[in-house]
Short mmCIF file of C-alpha atoms in Angstrom, two decimals:
data_model
loop_
_atom_site.label_atom_id
_atom_site.label_comp_id
_atom_site.label_asym_id
_atom_site.label_seq_id
_atom_site.Cartn_x
_atom_site.Cartn_y
_atom_site.Cartn_z
CA UNK A 1 -30.27 -10.21 -0.49
CA UNK A 2 -30.24 -6.75 -2.04
CA UNK A 3 -26.94 -4.86 -2.29
CA UNK A 4 -27.23 -1.55 -4.16
CA UNK A 5 -23.89 -0.19 -2.84
CA UNK A 6 -20.58 -2.11 -2.92
CA UNK A 7 -17.68 0.32 -3.40
CA UNK A 8 -13.94 -0.17 -2.99
CA UNK A 9 -11.15 2.41 -2.96
CA UNK A 10 -7.62 1.00 -2.80
CA UNK A 11 -4.29 2.78 -3.08
CA UNK A 12 -0.69 2.18 -2.09
CA UNK A 13 2.80 3.69 -2.03
CA UNK A 14 5.80 1.44 -2.54
CA UNK A 15 9.47 1.54 -3.36
CA UNK A 16 12.58 -0.64 -3.55
CA UNK A 17 16.30 -0.10 -3.12
CA UNK A 18 19.06 -2.23 -4.67
CA UNK A 19 22.58 -2.23 -3.22
CA UNK A 20 25.65 -4.08 -4.53
CA UNK A 21 27.85 -4.86 -1.55
CA UNK A 22 30.49 -6.39 -3.84
CA UNK A 23 30.84 -7.84 -7.32
CA UNK A 24 29.20 -11.04 -6.08
CA UNK A 25 26.81 -9.90 -3.34
CA UNK A 26 23.63 -7.84 -3.72
CA UNK A 27 20.74 -6.96 -1.40
CA UNK A 28 17.24 -5.68 -2.15
CA UNK A 29 14.87 -4.00 0.28
CA UNK A 30 11.33 -2.78 -0.28
CA UNK A 31 8.38 -1.29 1.61
CA UNK A 32 4.72 -0.95 0.66
CA UNK A 33 1.93 0.91 2.43
CA UNK A 34 -1.58 -0.14 1.40
CA UNK A 35 -4.97 1.25 2.33
CA UNK A 36 -8.45 -0.06 1.50
CA UNK A 37 -11.82 1.60 2.07
CA UNK A 38 -14.97 -0.43 1.48
CA UNK A 39 -18.55 0.85 1.61
CA UNK A 40 -21.57 -1.40 1.43
CA UNK A 41 -25.33 -1.19 1.88
CA UNK A 42 -27.50 -4.29 1.85
CA UNK A 43 -30.70 -5.73 3.21
CA UNK A 44 -32.50 -9.05 3.17
CA UNK A 45 -36.00 -9.66 1.89
CA UNK A 46 -38.11 -11.50 4.46
CA UNK A 47 -41.37 -12.97 3.15
CA UNK A 48 -41.13 -10.52 0.21
CA UNK A 49 -41.05 -7.57 2.63
CA UNK A 50 -37.92 -5.35 2.41
CA UNK A 51 -36.00 -4.81 5.62
CA UNK A 52 -34.14 -1.56 6.47
CA UNK A 53 -30.79 -1.10 4.73
CA UNK A 54 -27.67 -1.84 6.78
CA UNK A 55 -24.84 0.52 5.73
CA UNK A 56 -21.22 -0.22 6.72
CA UNK A 57 -17.81 1.31 6.10
CA UNK A 58 -14.54 -0.58 6.57
CA UNK A 59 -11.10 1.05 6.37
CA UNK A 60 -7.90 -1.00 6.67
CA UNK A 61 -4.23 -0.26 6.11
CA UNK A 62 -0.99 -2.20 6.39
CA UNK A 63 2.76 -1.72 6.03
CA UNK A 64 4.53 -4.66 4.37
CA UNK A 65 7.98 -5.24 2.93
CA UNK A 66 10.47 -7.63 1.47
CA UNK A 67 14.20 -8.33 1.66
CA UNK A 68 16.35 -10.35 -0.73
CA UNK A 69 20.03 -11.29 -0.66
CA UNK A 70 21.74 -12.67 -3.78
CA UNK A 71 25.20 -14.19 -3.99
CA UNK A 72 27.16 -15.27 -7.07
CA UNK A 73 29.69 -17.80 -5.71
CA UNK A 74 32.60 -19.19 -7.68
CA UNK A 75 32.12 -22.93 -7.29
CA UNK A 76 34.51 -23.84 -10.08
CA UNK A 77 32.16 -26.47 -11.49
CA UNK A 78 29.46 -24.02 -12.54
CA UNK A 79 29.97 -21.38 -15.21
CA UNK A 80 27.34 -19.20 -13.57
CA UNK A 81 25.75 -19.69 -10.13
CA UNK A 82 23.27 -17.73 -8.03
CA UNK A 83 22.29 -18.42 -4.42
CA UNK A 84 19.47 -16.37 -2.92
CA UNK A 85 17.28 -16.00 0.16
CA UNK A 86 14.18 -13.85 0.48
CA UNK A 87 11.57 -12.79 2.99
CA UNK A 88 8.38 -10.97 2.06
CA UNK A 89 5.05 -10.02 3.59
CA UNK A 90 1.65 -10.01 1.96
CA UNK A 91 -1.62 -8.28 2.83
CA UNK A 92 -5.16 -8.87 1.56
CA UNK A 93 -7.91 -6.66 2.95
CA UNK A 94 -10.95 -7.97 4.76
CA UNK A 95 -14.56 -7.24 3.90
CA UNK A 96 -18.24 -7.70 4.65
CA UNK A 97 -20.33 -10.80 5.09
CA UNK A 98 -23.96 -10.90 3.90
CA UNK A 99 -26.37 -9.56 6.50
CA UNK A 100 -29.31 -11.52 7.81
CA UNK A 101 -27.36 -14.80 8.15
CA UNK A 102 -27.59 -16.35 11.60
CA UNK A 103 -24.45 -16.37 13.81
CA UNK A 104 -22.14 -14.79 11.22
CA UNK A 105 -19.89 -11.80 12.04
CA UNK A 106 -20.71 -8.76 9.87
CA UNK A 107 -17.08 -8.48 8.70
CA UNK A 108 -14.04 -10.69 8.18
CA UNK A 109 -10.44 -9.74 8.94
CA UNK A 110 -7.51 -9.09 6.59
CA UNK A 111 -5.29 -11.94 5.46
CA UNK A 112 -1.55 -11.69 6.09
CA UNK A 113 1.31 -13.96 5.05
CA UNK A 114 5.00 -14.18 5.90
CA UNK A 115 6.82 -15.86 3.01
CA UNK A 116 10.35 -17.30 3.17
CA UNK A 117 12.27 -18.75 0.22
CA UNK A 118 15.80 -20.00 -0.41
CA UNK A 119 17.25 -21.40 -3.60
CA UNK A 120 19.96 -21.52 -6.21
CA UNK A 121 20.26 -21.36 -9.99
CA UNK A 122 23.35 -22.83 -11.69
CA UNK A 123 24.57 -23.26 -15.24
CA UNK A 124 27.18 -25.89 -16.08
CA UNK A 125 29.10 -26.80 -19.18
CA UNK A 126 27.44 -28.86 -21.87
CA UNK A 127 24.08 -27.06 -21.62
CA UNK A 128 23.27 -28.31 -18.13
CA UNK A 129 21.26 -26.17 -15.68
CA UNK A 130 20.13 -26.96 -12.13
CA UNK A 131 17.62 -24.94 -10.11
CA UNK A 132 16.72 -25.61 -6.46
CA UNK A 133 14.15 -23.84 -4.29
CA UNK A 134 12.51 -24.28 -0.90
CA UNK A 135 9.74 -22.14 0.60
CA UNK A 136 7.56 -21.70 3.67
CA UNK A 137 4.40 -19.54 3.91
CA UNK A 138 2.84 -18.68 7.27
CA UNK A 139 -0.72 -17.37 6.88
CA UNK A 140 -2.45 -15.37 9.60
CA UNK A 141 -6.18 -15.15 9.03
CA UNK A 142 -6.33 -16.97 5.69
CA UNK A 143 -9.64 -16.03 4.08
CA UNK A 144 -11.76 -19.09 3.30
CA UNK A 145 -15.36 -19.42 2.13
CA UNK A 146 -17.99 -21.17 4.19
CA UNK A 147 -21.67 -21.93 3.60
CA UNK A 148 -23.99 -20.88 6.43
CA UNK A 149 -27.75 -21.02 5.89
CA UNK A 150 -27.01 -21.70 2.22
CA UNK A 151 -25.24 -18.34 1.97
CA UNK A 152 -21.54 -17.93 1.14
CA UNK A 153 -19.63 -16.12 3.90
CA UNK A 154 -15.94 -15.60 4.68
CA UNK A 155 -13.96 -16.72 7.70
CA UNK A 156 -10.35 -16.37 8.86
CA UNK A 157 -8.27 -19.47 9.65
CA UNK A 158 -4.50 -19.69 10.20
CA UNK A 159 -2.60 -21.97 7.81
CA UNK A 160 0.91 -23.04 6.77
CA UNK A 161 2.27 -24.02 3.36
CA UNK A 162 5.72 -25.38 2.57
CA UNK A 163 7.51 -27.20 -0.19
CA UNK A 164 10.47 -27.53 -2.51
CA UNK A 165 11.27 -27.75 -6.22
CA UNK A 166 14.09 -29.21 -8.30
CA UNK A 167 14.56 -28.51 -12.00
CA UNK A 168 17.28 -30.15 -14.09
CA UNK A 169 17.93 -29.61 -17.78
CA UNK A 170 20.45 -31.64 -19.80
CA UNK A 171 21.47 -30.96 -23.38
CA UNK A 172 23.99 -33.59 -24.54
CA UNK A 173 23.77 -32.27 -28.10
CA UNK A 174 22.18 -29.14 -29.49
CA UNK A 175 19.27 -31.04 -31.04
CA UNK A 176 18.34 -32.99 -27.88
CA UNK A 177 17.21 -31.72 -24.46
CA UNK A 178 16.09 -33.61 -21.35
CA UNK A 179 14.00 -31.88 -18.66
CA UNK A 180 13.47 -33.32 -15.19
CA UNK A 181 11.48 -31.66 -12.42
CA UNK A 182 10.32 -32.65 -8.96
CA UNK A 183 8.09 -30.77 -6.53
CA UNK A 184 6.91 -31.41 -2.99
CA UNK A 185 4.05 -29.50 -1.35
CA UNK A 186 2.77 -29.73 2.22
CA UNK A 187 0.10 -27.79 4.06
CA UNK A 188 -1.54 -27.49 7.45
CA UNK A 189 -4.70 -25.58 8.30
CA UNK A 190 -5.77 -24.44 11.76
CA UNK A 191 -8.70 -25.83 13.72
CA UNK A 192 -12.05 -25.06 12.12
CA UNK A 193 -15.59 -26.36 12.24
CA UNK A 194 -17.95 -25.94 9.30
CA UNK A 195 -21.66 -26.78 9.72
CA UNK A 196 -24.46 -25.38 7.57
CA UNK A 197 -27.55 -25.06 9.84
CA UNK A 198 -29.81 -25.30 6.80
CA UNK A 199 -28.13 -28.51 5.59
CA UNK A 200 -26.55 -30.18 8.64
CA UNK A 201 -26.13 -33.61 7.03
CA UNK A 202 -23.97 -32.23 4.22
CA UNK A 203 -25.21 -35.03 1.96
CA UNK A 204 -23.51 -37.73 4.06
CA UNK A 205 -24.98 -41.17 3.31
CA UNK A 206 -26.92 -42.80 6.15
CA UNK A 207 -28.00 -39.51 7.78
CA UNK A 208 -31.23 -37.53 7.68
CA UNK A 209 -32.19 -34.06 8.92
CA UNK A 210 -35.20 -33.94 11.23
CA UNK A 211 -36.97 -31.04 12.92
CA UNK A 212 -37.03 -30.87 16.72
CA UNK A 213 -40.70 -30.20 17.49
CA UNK A 214 -39.83 -28.44 20.76
CA UNK A 215 -37.00 -26.12 19.66
CA UNK A 216 -37.62 -26.02 15.89
CA UNK A 217 -33.91 -26.76 15.42
CA UNK A 218 -32.57 -28.98 12.65
CA UNK A 219 -31.08 -32.21 14.01
CA UNK A 220 -29.17 -35.06 12.40
CA UNK A 221 -30.31 -38.64 12.81
CA UNK A 222 -28.74 -41.85 11.53
#
């Protein structure tokens, strides 16, 4: 594969606003506009003979944002406490797949994510701190790599990611500190099928690739 041109132009405009609704309540809002332009020329070499160049241009743009609310409650037990909740969006531009690969789309789509998080951070007397957080990410068109005809290409698959974290720090005396942390992570990926036509067995023991004499297709036998 010969690729003499692979150019990317990316620019964005963004801004945030911070508003204190009271001494204990604050909100943050932000917007971002992104734009990507990708240019590519490539061609495959077939039996050492160059094929015509395939030139493509891909332009993508997206408007994303985030919102955060922060609250400093007076629990009485904690010297300083913060409770927060946030929502944000992410955008990652798509691109080109190598040309000349069988049954592969010439481009792949952008990746988008909606991210939610809630948590708290608290400081207590005696050098004790406690941090809690929970999050959920919803991916639309997660970009994943796949091998087709021994060539790396990109595909889009929906996915979800969620989890939580706990951090506890104890300092009974100034010279001694205990740290305890716990994290949980879960994930789910959408339906997908990955088969490399050039290597259909995938190295699985007890299988062998054979050629169908009638169709010239690769088949798997056990």
